[in-house]
Coordinates of N, CA, C and O in Angstrom, one line a residue:
X1 N 33.9 9.4 18.3 CA 33.4 9.6 17.6 C 32.4 10.1 18.2 O 31.1 8.1 18.4
X2 N 31.5 10.9 17.6 CA 29.7 10.5 18.6 C 29.2 10.4 16.7 O 29.1 10.9 15.8
X3 N 28.1 9.4 17.1 CA 27.5 9.1 15.1 C 26.4 9.7 15.3 O 25.8 10.2 16.4
X4 N 26.0 10.8 14.5 CA 24.7 11.5 14.4 C 23.6 10.9 13.1 O 23.5 10.0 13.0
X5 N 22.6 10.6 14.8 CA 21.0 9.6 13.8 C 20.8 10.2 13.1 O 19.8 11.3 14.0
X6 N 20.3 10.1 11.7 CA 19.3 11.3 11.1 C 18.2 9.9 10.8 O 18.0 8.9 10.6
X7 N 16.7 10.4 10.7 CA 15.2 9.9 10.8 C 15.4 9.8 8.9 O 16.8 10.5 7.9
X8 N 15.3 8.3 9.0 CA 15.5 7.2 8.1 C 15.4 8.6 6.3 O 15.8 8.1 5.4
X9 N 14.0 9.2 6.4 CA 14.0 10.2 5.0 C 14.8 11.2 5.2 O 15.4 11.1 3.8
X10 N 14.9 11.7 6.0 CA 16.4 11.9 5.7 C 17.2 11.6 5.3 O 18.1 12.8 4.6
X11 N 18.2 10.5 5.6 CA 19.2 10.0 5.4 C 19.0 9.1 3.8 O 19.6 9.2 3.4
X12 N 17.4 9.3 3.5 CA 17.0 8.4 2.0 C 17.0 10.1 1.6 O 18.4 10.1 -0.5
X13 N 16.6 10.8 1.6 CA 17.7 12.0 0.4 C 18.3 12.4 0.7 O 18.5 13.5 -0.3
X14 N 19.5 12.9 1.6 CA 20.5 13.2 1.0 C 21.4 11.9 0.1 O 21.8 12.2 -0.3
X15 N 21.4 10.6 0.8 CA 21.5 10.1 -0.2 C 20.7 9.5 -1.6 O 21.9 9.8 -3.0
X16 N 19.9 10.7 -1.4 CA 19.6 10.6 -3.1 C 19.7 11.8 -3.6 O 20.7 11.4 -4.9
X17 N 19.9 12.4 -2.5 CA 21.1 13.5 -3.5 C 22.0 13.7 -3.8 O 22.7 14.9 -4.7
X18 N 23.2 13.3 -2.9 CA 24.6 12.3 -3.1 C 24.6 11.7 -4.9 O 24.8 12.5 -5.7
X19 N 24.0 11.1 -4.9 CA 23.7 10.6 -6.3 C 23.3 11.2 -7.4 O 24.0 10.9 -7.8
X20 N 22.1 12.2 -7.5 CA 22.1 12.9 -8.7 C 23.6 13.9 -8.6 O 23.7 14.2 -9.9
X21 N 23.5 14.2 -8.1 CA 25.3 15.7 -7.6 C 26.1 14.2 -8.1 O 26.9 14.9 -9.0
X22 N 26.3 13.3 -8.3 CA 27.5 13.1 -8.9 C 27.5 11.9 -9.7 O 28.2 12.5 -11.4
X23 N 25.9 11.6 -10.7 CA 25.3 11.8 -11.9 C 25.8 12.5 -12.6 O 26.3 12.9 -14.0
X24 N 25.4 13.8 -11.6 CA 25.8 15.6 -12.7 C 27.4 15.8 -13.0 O 27.3 16.0 -14.5
X25 N 28.2 15.5 -12.1 CA 29.4 15.6 -12.6 C 29.5 14.3 -13.1 O 31.3 14.3 -13.0
X26 N 29.5 13.3 -13.5 CA 29.7 12.1 -13.9 C 30.4 11.3 -13.2 O 31.6 10.2 -13.4
X27 N 30.5 11.3 -11.7 CA 31.2 10.2 -11.1 C 30.1 8.9 -10.9 O 29.1 9.0 -10.0
X28 N 30.8 8.0 -10.4 CA 29.8 6.4 -10.5 C 29.8 6.6 -9.2 O 30.0 6.8 -8.6
X29 N 28.7 5.5 -8.1 CA 28.7 4.9 -7.6 C 30.1 4.5 -6.0 O 31.0 3.8 -7.7
X30 N 30.2 4.7 -6.0 CA 31.8 4.3 -5.2 C 31.0 2.5 -5.2 O 30.2 2.1 -5.3
X31 N 32.4 1.8 -4.9 CA 32.1 -0.1 -5.5 C 31.0 -0.9 -4.1 O 31.4 -0.3 -2.9
X32 N 30.2 -1.4 -4.3 CA 29.7 -2.1 -2.9 C 28.4 -0.8 -2.3 O 27.6 -1.4 -1.8
X33 N 28.5 0.4 -3.2 CA 27.2 1.4 -2.1 C 25.9 1.0 -2.4 O 25.6 0.1 -3.6
X34 N 24.9 0.1 -1.6 CA 24.3 -0.3 -1.8 C 22.8 1.0 -2.0 O 23.2 2.4 -1.3
X35 N 21.9 0.7 -3.0 CA 20.9 2.2 -3.1 C 20.2 1.9 -1.3 O 19.9 0.8 -0.7
X36 N 18.9 2.6 -1.6 CA 18.0 2.9 -0.6 C 17.2 1.8 -0.2 O 16.7 1.1 -1.1
X37 N 17.2 1.3 0.6 CA 16.4 0.2 1.3 C 14.4 0.5 1.0 O 14.5 1.3 1.5
X38 N 13.7 0.1 0.4 CA 12.7 0.1 0.5 C 11.5 0.4 2.3 O 12.2 -0.8 2.7
X39 N 11.1 0.9 2.5 CA 9.9 0.9 3.3 C 9.4 0.0 3.3 O 8.4 -0.7 2.5
X40 N 9.7 -1.3 4.7 CA 8.4 -2.5 5.0 C 7.6 -2.5 5.7 O 7.1 -2.4 6.2
X41 N 6.6 -2.8 4.9 CA 5.6 -3.0 5.9 C 5.2 -4.2 5.8 O 4.3 -5.3 5.0
X42 N 5.1 -5.2 7.6 CA 4.9 -6.6 7.7 C 2.6 -7.0 7.7 O 2.6 -5.1 7.6
X43 N 2.5 -7.3 6.6 CA 1.2 -8.0 6.4 C 1.0 -8.8 6.8 O 1.7 -10.4 6.4
X44 N -0.1 -9.8 7.0 CA -0.8 -10.9 7.8 C -1.7 -11.1 6.9 O -2.6 -10.0 7.0
X45 N -2.1 -12.2 6.5 CA -3.1 -13.2 5.8 C -3.6 -14.6 6.3 O -4.5 -14.7 6.1
X46 N -3.7 -14.0 8.3 CA -3.9 -14.9 8.8 C -5.4 -15.8 8.7 O -5.8 -17.1 8.8
X47 N -6.0 -14.6 8.1 CA -7.3 -14.5 8.0 C -8.2 -14.4 7.1 O -9.2 -13.7 7.0
X48 N -6.9 -13.8 6.0 CA -7.5 -13.7 4.7 C -8.6 -14.6 3.8 O -8.8 -14.2 2.6
X49 N -8.7 -15.9 4.7 CA -9.5 -17.5 4.1 C -9.3 -16.8 2.3 O -8.1 -17.1 1.7
X50 N -10.0 -17.5 1.1 CA -9.9 -17.5 -0.6 C -9.4 -16.5 -1.1 O -8.9 -16.6 -2.4
X51 N -9.6 -15.0 -0.7 CA -8.5 -14.5 -0.7 C -7.3 -14.1 -0.9 O -6.4 -13.3 -1.6
X52 N -6.5 -15.4 0.2 CA -5.1 -15.3 0.6 C -4.1 -14.7 -0.9 O -2.9 -13.6 -1.0
X53 N -4.1 -16.2 -1.5 CA -3.4 -16.0 -2.8 C -3.4 -14.3 -4.2 O -2.7 -13.5 -4.5
X54 N -5.2 -13.7 -4.0 CA -4.9 -12.6 -4.2 C -4.7 -10.8 -3.8 O -3.5 -10.8 -4.4
X55 N -4.3 -11.3 -2.6 CA -3.7 -10.4 -1.3 C -2.4 -10.9 -2.3 O -1.6 -9.5 -2.3
X56 N -1.4 -11.9 -2.1 CA -0.5 -11.4 -2.6 C -0.1 -11.2 -4.2 O 1.3 -10.8 -4.1
X57 N -0.4 -11.1 -4.5 CA -0.2 -10.4 -6.4 C -1.0 -9.5 -5.9 O 0.0 -8.8 -6.8
X58 N -1.8 -8.5 -5.1 CA -1.8 -7.1 -5.1 C -0.4 -7.3 -5.1 O 0.2 -5.9 -4.8
X59 N 0.3 -7.4 -3.1 CA 1.1 -7.2 -3.3 C 2.6 -6.9 -3.9 O 2.9 -6.0 -3.8
X60 N 2.5 -7.6 -4.5 CA 4.0 -8.1 -5.4 C 3.4 -6.8 -6.8 O 4.3 -6.4 -7.2
X61 N 2.4 -6.6 -6.8 CA 1.4 -5.5 -7.6 C 2.0 -4.5 -7.5 O 2.8 -4.3 -8.0
X62 N 2.1 -4.2 -5.9 CA 2.0 -2.3 -5.9 C 4.2 -3.0 -5.4 O 4.9 -1.4 -5.8
X63 N 5.2 -4.3 -4.3 CA 6.0 -3.8 -5.0 C 7.5 -3.7 -5.7 O 7.9 -2.9 -6.1
X64 N 6.1 -4.4 -7.4 CA 6.5 -3.9 -8.5 C 6.7 -2.2 -8.7 O 7.4 -1.4 -9.7
X65 N 6.1 -1.8 -8.8 CA 5.0 -0.4 -9.3 C 6.0 0.6 -8.1 O 6.1 1.6 -8.8
X66 N 5.7 0.4 -6.9 CA 6.8 1.7 -6.4 C 8.3 0.1 -5.6 O 8.1 -0.1 -4.4
X67 N 9.4 0.6 -6.2 CA 10.5 0.0 -5.2 C 10.9 0.7 -4.1 O 11.3 -0.3 -3.4
X68 N 10.2 2.2 -4.1 CA 10.6 2.6 -2.5 C 9.9 1.5 -1.5 O 9.6 1.9 0.1
X69 N 9.0 0.4 -1.3 CA 7.9 0.4 -0.9 C 7.9 -1.4 -0.8 O 8.4 -1.8 -2.2
X70 N 8.1 -2.4 0.3 CA 8.1 -3.7 0.2 C 6.7 -4.5 1.0 O 7.3 -4.6 2.1
X71 N 5.5 -4.7 0.6 CA 5.1 -5.3 1.8 C 5.4 -6.8 1.6 O 6.1 -7.8 0.4
X72 N 5.9 -7.3 2.8 CA 6.8 -8.6 3.2 C 5.5 -9.3 4.5 O 5.0 -8.7 5.2
X73 N 4.9 -9.9 3.9 CA 4.1 -11.8 4.5 C 4.4 -11.7 5.3 O 5.3 -12.3 5.0
X74 N 4.2 -12.1 6.8 CA 4.5 -12.0 7.8 C 3.2 -13.8 8.6 O 2.0 -13.4 7.8
X75 N 4.2 -14.4 9.0 CA 2.8 -15.6 9.0 C 2.6 -15.4 10.8 O 1.2 -16.6 11.5
X76 N 2.5 -14.2 11.6 CA 2.1 -13.8 13.0 C 1.2 -12.5 12.6 O 1.4 -11.8 11.4
X77 N 0.6 -12.2 13.9 CA -0.3 -11.2 13.5 C 0.5 -9.7 13.3 O 1.7 -9.9 14.0
X78 N 0.4 -8.7 11.9 CA 1.2 -7.7 11.8 C 0.1 -6.3 12.7 O -1.0 -6.5 12.9
X79 N 1.3 -5.4 12.2 CA -0.1 -4.6 12.1 C -0.6 -3.9 10.9 O -1.9 -3.0 11.0
X80 N -0.5 -4.9 9.9 CA -1.3 -4.2 8.4 C -1.9 -5.9 8.5 O -1.3 -6.8 8.9
X81 N -3.2 -6.1 8.7 CA -3.9 -8.1 8.6 C -4.6 -7.2 7.3 O -5.5 -6.9 7.2
X82 N -5.2 -8.1 7.0 CA -6.5 -8.4 6.0 C -7.2 -10.0 6.8 O -6.7 -11.1 7.3
X83 N -8.8 -9.0 6.6 CA -10.0 -10.5 6.8 C -10.9 -10.4 5.4 O -11.3 -10.2 5.4
X84 N -10.8 -11.7 4.9 CA -12.3 -12.3 4.9 C -13.4 -12.1 5.5 O -13.3 -12.4 7.0
X85 N -14.4 -11.6 4.9 CA -15.8 -11.6 6.1 C -16.8 -11.6 4.4 O -16.6 -11.2 3.8
X86 N -18.2 -11.8 5.1 CA -19.1 -11.9 4.0 C -20.6 -11.2 5.4 O -21.1 -10.8 6.6
X87 N -21.3 -10.7 4.8 CA -22.2 -9.1 4.8 C -23.1 -10.2 3.9 O -23.5 -11.0 3.5
X88 N -24.9 -10.1 4.8 CA -25.8 -10.2 3.8 C -26.2 -9.5 2.9 O -26.9 -10.3 1.8
X89 N -25.6 -8.3 2.6 CA -26.0 -7.0 1.3 C -24.1 -8.0 -0.2 O -24.4 -8.0 -1.2
X90 N -23.8 -9.2 0.2 CA -22.5 -9.5 -0.4 C -21.7 -8.7 -1.1 O -21.0 -8.8 -1.4
X91 N -21.4 -7.4 -0.6 CA -20.1 -6.2 -0.6 C -20.3 -5.0 0.2 O -20.8 -5.4 1.0
X92 N -19.1 -4.4 0.2 CA -18.7 -3.8 1.6 C -16.8 -4.3 1.4 O -17.0 -3.5 3.1
X93 N -16.6 -4.6 0.9 CA -14.8 -4.8 1.3 C -14.4 -2.5 1.3 O -14.6 -2.2 1.0
X94 N -13.6 -3.0 1.9 CA -13.3 -1.8 2.8 C -11.7 -2.1 3.8 O -11.3 -2.8 4.1
X95 N -11.2 -1.0 3.8 CA -10.3 -0.9 5.2 C -10.6 0.5 6.8 O -11.6 0.8 6.0
X96 N -9.6 -0.2 7.5 CA -9.8 0.9 8.3 C -8.1 0.4 9.2 O -7.4 -0.1 9.4
X97 N -7.9 2.6 8.4 CA -6.0 2.1 9.0 C -6.0 3.2 10.1 O -6.9 4.2 10.7
X98 N -5.0 2.4 11.1 CA -4.6 3.2 12.0 C -3.3 3.4 11.5 O -1.5 2.9 12.6
X99 N -3.0 4.6 10.6 CA -1.5 4.9 9.9 C -1.5 4.0 8.9 O -1.7 3.8 8.0
X100 N 0.1 5.1 8.5 CA 0.3 4.5 6.8 C 1.0 3.3 6.9 O 1.5 2.9 7.6
X101 N 0.8 2.3 6.3 CA 0.5 1.0 5.9 C -0.2 -0.3 7.5 O 0.7 -0.7 7.9
X102 N -1.1 0.2 8.0 CA -0.3 0.1 9.2 C -2.9 0.0 9.9 O -3.2 0.6 8.5
X103 N -3.5 -1.1 10.5 CA -5.2 -1.0 10.1 C -5.2 -2.8 9.4 O -4.2 -3.4 9.4
X104 N -6.8 -2.4 9.5 CA -7.0 -3.7 8.8 C -7.2 -4.0 7.7 O -8.2 -2.4 6.8
X105 N -7.4 -4.6 6.3 CA -8.1 -4.4 5.1 C -9.3 -5.7 5.2 O -9.2 -7.1 5.5
X106 N -11.1 -5.5 5.0 CA -12.0 -6.2 5.0 C -12.1 -6.6 4.0 O -12.3 -5.7 2.5
X107 N -11.9 -7.5 3.5 CA -12.7 -8.2 1.6 C -13.5 -9.2 2.2 O -13.4 -10.2 2.3
X108 N -15.1 -8.7 1.3 CA -15.9 -9.3 1.5 C -16.1 -10.3 0.3 O -15.3 -9.7 -0.9
X109 N -16.8 -11.4 1.1 CA -16.7 -12.6 -0.5 C -17.6 -12.3 -1.4 O -16.9 -12.5 -3.1
X110 N -18.7 -11.4 -1.2 CA -19.8 -11.6 -2.0 C -19.1 -9.8 -2.9 O -19.2 -10.3 -5.1
X111 N -17.8 -9.2 -3.2 CA -17.5 -8.3 -3.8 C -16.9 -9.5 -5.0 O -16.9 -8.5 -6.7
X112 N -16.4 -10.5 -4.7 CA -15.2 -11.0 -5.9 C -16.6 -12.1 -6.6 O -15.9 -12.6 -7.8
X113 N -17.8 -11.8 -6.2 CA -18.7 -12.2 -7.2 C -18.7 -11.0 -8.5 O -19.3 -11.6 -9.4
X114 N -18.8 -10.6 -8.1 CA -18.7 -8.7 -8.9 C -17.9 -8.5 -9.9 O -18.0 -8.7 -10.7
X115 N -16.8 -8.4 -9.4 CA -15.5 -7.5 -9.5 C -14.6 -8.1 -9.6 O -14.3 -9.0 -9.1
X116 N -13.5 -8.3 -10.3 CA -12.1 -8.3 -10.4 C -11.3 -8.5 -9.1 O -10.8 -7.6 -8.5
X117 N -10.9 -9.8 -8.6 CA -10.6 -9.7 -6.9 C -9.6 -9.0 -6.8 O -9.3 -8.2 -6.2
X118 N -8.6 -9.8 -7.8 CA -7.0 -8.8 -8.1 C -7.5 -7.3 -8.0 O -6.5 -6.6 -7.2
X119 N -8.3 -6.4 -8.5 CA -8.7 -4.9 -8.7 C -9.0 -5.1 -6.9 O -8.9 -3.3 -6.6
X120 N -10.0 -5.4 -6.4 CA -10.3 -5.4 -5.0 C -9.0 -4.9 -4.2 O -9.1 -4.2 -3.2
X121 N -8.5 -6.0 -4.6 CA -7.5 -6.1 -3.4 C -5.9 -5.2 -3.6 O -5.5 -4.6 -2.3
X122 N -5.5 -5.3 -5.0 CA -4.9 -3.7 -5.5 C -5.3 -2.3 -4.3 O -5.0 -1.6 -4.4
X123 N -7.2 -1.8 -4.1 CA -7.7 -1.3 -4.2 C -7.4 -0.7 -2.9 O -7.3 0.4 -2.4
X124 N -8.0 -1.4 -2.4 CA -7.6 -1.7 -0.9 C -6.5 -1.6 0.1 O -6.4 -0.4 0.5
X125 N -5.0 -1.7 -1.0 CA -4.3 -2.2 -0.6 C -3.5 -0.4 -0.9 O -2.9 0.2 0.2
X126 N -4.5 -0.1 -2.1 CA -4.2 1.4 -1.8 C -4.2 2.2 -0.9 O -3.7 3.1 -0.9
X127 N -5.3 2.1 -0.2 CA -5.3 2.9 0.4 C -4.6 2.6 1.8 O -4.2 3.8 2.6
X128 N -4.0 1.9 1.7 CA -3.1 1.7 3.1 C -1.2 2.4 2.8 O -0.4 2.7 3.4
X129 N -1.4 2.3 1.0 CA -0.1 2.8 1.5 C -0.6 5.1 0.3 O -0.3 5.5 0.3
X130 N -1.8 5.3 1.6 CA -2.3 7.0 1.4 C -3.9 7.3 0.8 O -3.7 8.0 0.3
X131 N -3.5 6.1 -0.7 CA -4.2 6.7 -1.8 C -6.0 7.1 -1.1 O -6.1 5.9 -0.1
X132 N -6.4 7.7 -1.6 CA -8.3 8.5 -1.4 C -9.1 7.7 -3.0 O -8.9 7.3 -3.4
X133 N -10.0 6.9 -2.0 CA -11.3 6.9 -3.1 C -11.0 8.0 -4.4 O -11.4 9.0 -4.4
X134 N -12.0 8.0 -5.4 CA -11.7 8.6 -6.5 C -13.1 8.4 -6.5 O -13.4 9.6 -6.8
X135 N -13.9 7.9 -6.3 CA -15.1 8.1 -7.1 C -15.8 8.5 -8.2 O -15.3 7.8 -8.8
X136 N -16.9 9.1 -7.9 CA -19.0 8.1 -9.3 C -18.0 9.5 -10.2 O -17.0 10.0 -10.4
X137 N -17.4 8.5 -11.8 CA -16.8 8.7 -12.8 C -15.3 9.0 -12.8 O -15.1 9.6 -13.7
X138 N -14.9 8.5 -12.2 CA -13.4 8.2 -12.3 C -13.4 6.7 -13.7 O -14.5 5.9 -13.5
X139 N -12.1 7.2 -14.1 CA -11.9 5.7 -15.4 C -11.6 4.7 -14.4 O -10.9 4.6 -13.6
X140 N -11.4 3.9 -14.8 CA -10.9 2.0 -15.1 C -9.3 2.2 -15.1 O -8.9 1.6 -14.0
X141 N -8.5 3.6 -15.2 CA -7.7 3.1 -15.6 C -7.1 3.7 -13.7 O -5.6 3.3 -14.0
X142 N -8.0 3.9 -13.4 CA -8.1 4.4 -12.4 C -7.9 2.8 -11.5 O -9.1 3.3 -11.1
X143 N -7.3 2.8 -10.0 CA -7.3 1.2 -9.2 C -8.2 1.6 -7.8 O -9.3 1.4 -7.6
X144 N -7.5 2.8 -8.0 CA -8.2 3.8 -7.4 C -9.9 4.1 -7.3 O -10.9 5.2 -6.8
X145 N -10.4 3.8 -8.5 CA -11.6 4.2 -8.9 C -12.8 3.1 -8.5 O -14.0 3.4 -8.0
X146 N -12.3 2.1 -7.9 CA -12.7 1.2 -7.3 C -14.2 0.0 -8.1 O -13.9 0.4 -9.4
X147 N -15.1 0.7 -7.2 CA -16.4 -0.2 -8.1 C -16.4 0.9 -9.1 O -17.7 0.8 -9.4
X148 N -16.9 2.1 -8.8 CA -17.2 3.7 -9.5 C -17.0 3.1 -10.7 O -17.6 3.9 -12.2
X149 N -15.5 2.0 -11.1 CA -15.5 2.1 -12.7 C -16.7 1.2 -13.3 O -16.2 0.7 -14.5
X150 N -17.2 -0.4 -12.5 CA -18.3 -1.1 -12.4 C -17.6 -1.9 -12.7 O -16.6 -2.1 -13.2
X151 N -18.3 -3.6 -12.8 CA -18.1 -4.5 -13.2 C -16.9 -4.9 -14.4 O -16.3 -6.0 -14.1
X152 N -17.1 -4.7 -15.4 CA -16.3 -4.8 -16.5 C -15.0 -4.2 -16.5 O -14.2 -4.6 -17.5
X153 N -15.2 -3.6 -15.4 CA -13.5 -2.9 -15.1 C -11.8 -4.0 -14.6 O -12.6 -4.2 -14.1
X154 N -11.5 -4.5 -15.7 CA -10.6 -5.6 -14.6 C -9.0 -4.8 -14.9 O -8.3 -5.9 -13.9
X155 N -8.7 -3.3 -15.3 CA -7.5 -3.0 -14.8 C -7.8 -3.6 -13.0 O -7.8 -2.8 -11.7
X156 N -6.2 -4.0 -13.1 CA -5.4 -4.4 -11.8 C -4.9 -3.8 -11.5 O -3.6 -3.9 -10.3
X157 N -3.4 -2.7 -12.5 CA -2.1 -1.8 -12.5 C -2.3 -0.6 -12.3 O -3.5 0.2 -12.4
X158 N -2.0 0.0 -10.7 CA -1.9 1.4 -10.5 C -1.6 2.4 -11.8 O -0.2 1.5 -12.7
X159 N -1.8 3.2 -11.9 CA -0.8 3.9 -12.8 C -0.1 5.1 -12.4 O -0.1 5.1 -11.1
X160 N 0.6 5.4 -13.3 CA 1.4 6.3 -13.2 C 1.5 7.3 -12.6 O 2.4 7.7 -11.1
X161 N 0.1 7.7 -12.5 CA -0.5 9.1 -11.4 C -0.1 8.1 -9.8 O 0.5 9.2 -9.1
X162 N -0.9 7.2 -10.0 CA -1.0 6.5 -8.9 C 0.5 6.3 -8.4 O 0.6 5.7 -7.0
X163 N 1.4 5.9 -9.0 CA 2.2 5.4 -7.9 C 3.0 6.4 -8.2 O 3.7 6.1 -7.0
X164 N 3.4 7.4 -8.2 CA 4.0 9.2 -8.4 C 4.0 9.1 -6.7 O 4.6 9.5 -5.8
X165 N 2.3 8.9 -6.6 CA 1.7 9.3 -5.7 C 2.3 9.1 -4.2 O 3.1 9.9 -3.0
X166 N 2.2 8.0 -4.3 CA 2.7 6.4 -3.6 C 4.1 7.4 -2.8 O 4.5 7.2 -2.3
X167 N 5.0 7.2 -4.0 CA 6.1 6.9 -4.0 C 6.6 9.0 -3.3 O 6.9 9.0 -2.1
X168 N 5.6 9.6 -3.1 CA 5.5 10.7 -2.9 C 5.7 11.3 -1.5 O 6.5 11.9 -1.0
X169 N 4.2 10.3 -1.5 CA 3.4 9.8 -0.1 C 4.8 9.7 0.8 O 5.9 10.1 1.7
X170 N 6.2 8.2 0.7 CA 6.5 8.0 1.3 C 7.8 8.5 1.4 O 8.9 7.9 2.2
X171 N 8.2 9.2 0.1 CA 9.2 10.4 0.5 C 9.5 10.8 1.8 O 9.9 11.2 2.4
X172 N 8.6 11.6 1.8 CA 8.6 12.2 3.2 C 7.1 11.7 4.5 O 7.2 12.5 5.5
X173 N 7.1 10.6 4.3 CA 6.3 9.9 5.6 C 7.0 8.0 5.8 O 7.6 8.1 5.1
X174 N 6.9 8.1 6.7 CA 7.1 7.0 7.3 C 6.2 6.2 7.9 O 5.1 6.6 7.9
X175 N 6.3 4.5 7.6 CA 5.2 3.6 8.1 C 4.7 4.2 9.2 O 5.9 3.8 10.7
X176 N 3.1 4.0 9.4 CA 3.0 4.1 10.9 C 2.5 5.6 10.9 O 1.3 6.3 12.2
X177 N 3.2 6.5 10.1 CA 2.3 8.0 10.0 C 0.9 8.3 10.2 O 0.1 7.4 9.3
X178 N 0.0 9.5 10.2 CA -0.7 9.6 10.1 C -1.7 9.7 8.6 O -0.8 10.5 7.1
X179 N -2.8 9.0 7.8 CA -2.8 9.2 6.5 C -3.9 10.6 6.6 O -5.1 10.1 7.1
X180 N -3.6 11.3 5.6 CA -4.8 12.3 5.2 C -6.3 11.9 4.9 O -6.3 10.8 4.3
X181 N -6.8 11.8 5.8 CA -8.6 11.6 5.7 C -8.9 10.7 6.0 O -10.1 10.0 6.8
X182 N -7.7 10.2 7.7 CA -8.0 9.4 8.7 C -7.5 9.9 9.3 O -6.3 10.5 10.0
X183 N -8.1 10.0 11.1 CA -7.9 9.8 12.2 C -6.5 10.0 12.6 O -5.8 9.2 11.9
X184 N -5.9 10.5 13.4 CA -4.1 9.7 14.0 C -4.4 8.5 14.2 O -5.1 8.3 14.6
X185 N -2.9 7.8 14.0 CA -3.0 6.8 14.5 C -3.1 5.8 16.1 O -3.6 7.3 16.9
X186 N -4.3 5.1 17.0 CA -3.8 5.4 18.3 C -2.3 4.7 18.1 O -1.5 4.8 18.3
X187 N -1.9 5.5 19.8 CA -1.3 5.7 20.5 C 0.2 6.9 19.8 O 1.7 6.9 19.9
X188 N -0.1 7.3 18.9 CA 0.0 8.3 19.1 C 0.0 9.6 19.4 O -0.7 9.9 20.0

């Protein structure tokens, strides 16, 4: 008997449809049936410096908000890396993406003197999850408003819309896929 291998997202969609169908007709899940496993995003904090614990907190915020993804810290270099750095201007946290959940997150030490560090980390991880900056005039309730919301904005929790956007993107994409607004991942 030949076993058919389906892409992970197709298998997840089929599983979700079966569960929805079972719920509609009142059938329970089979005993021992497992929920769909989250998409794992390995991340290393080897170079994160003073931001290491803050990034761990930000990872937990995203892992809780979007059950379909899971940041997992590794103690060796991974495809998603975090680096603390310092510039002459004292600002400039940013990311360089090499696909969904891959690339570099650069956290500037001076930004932590102006903005809430957990908000910075949650914001930059949001980019690795496909979210774009919102720009001037965006509200504090959106973590992707970043510095535009001002230093008095302490919110470090993604709102329902941001959570839904990440969940929707991961429903049809895998780690390593191209993120809109970024060049195709190298090696693809």
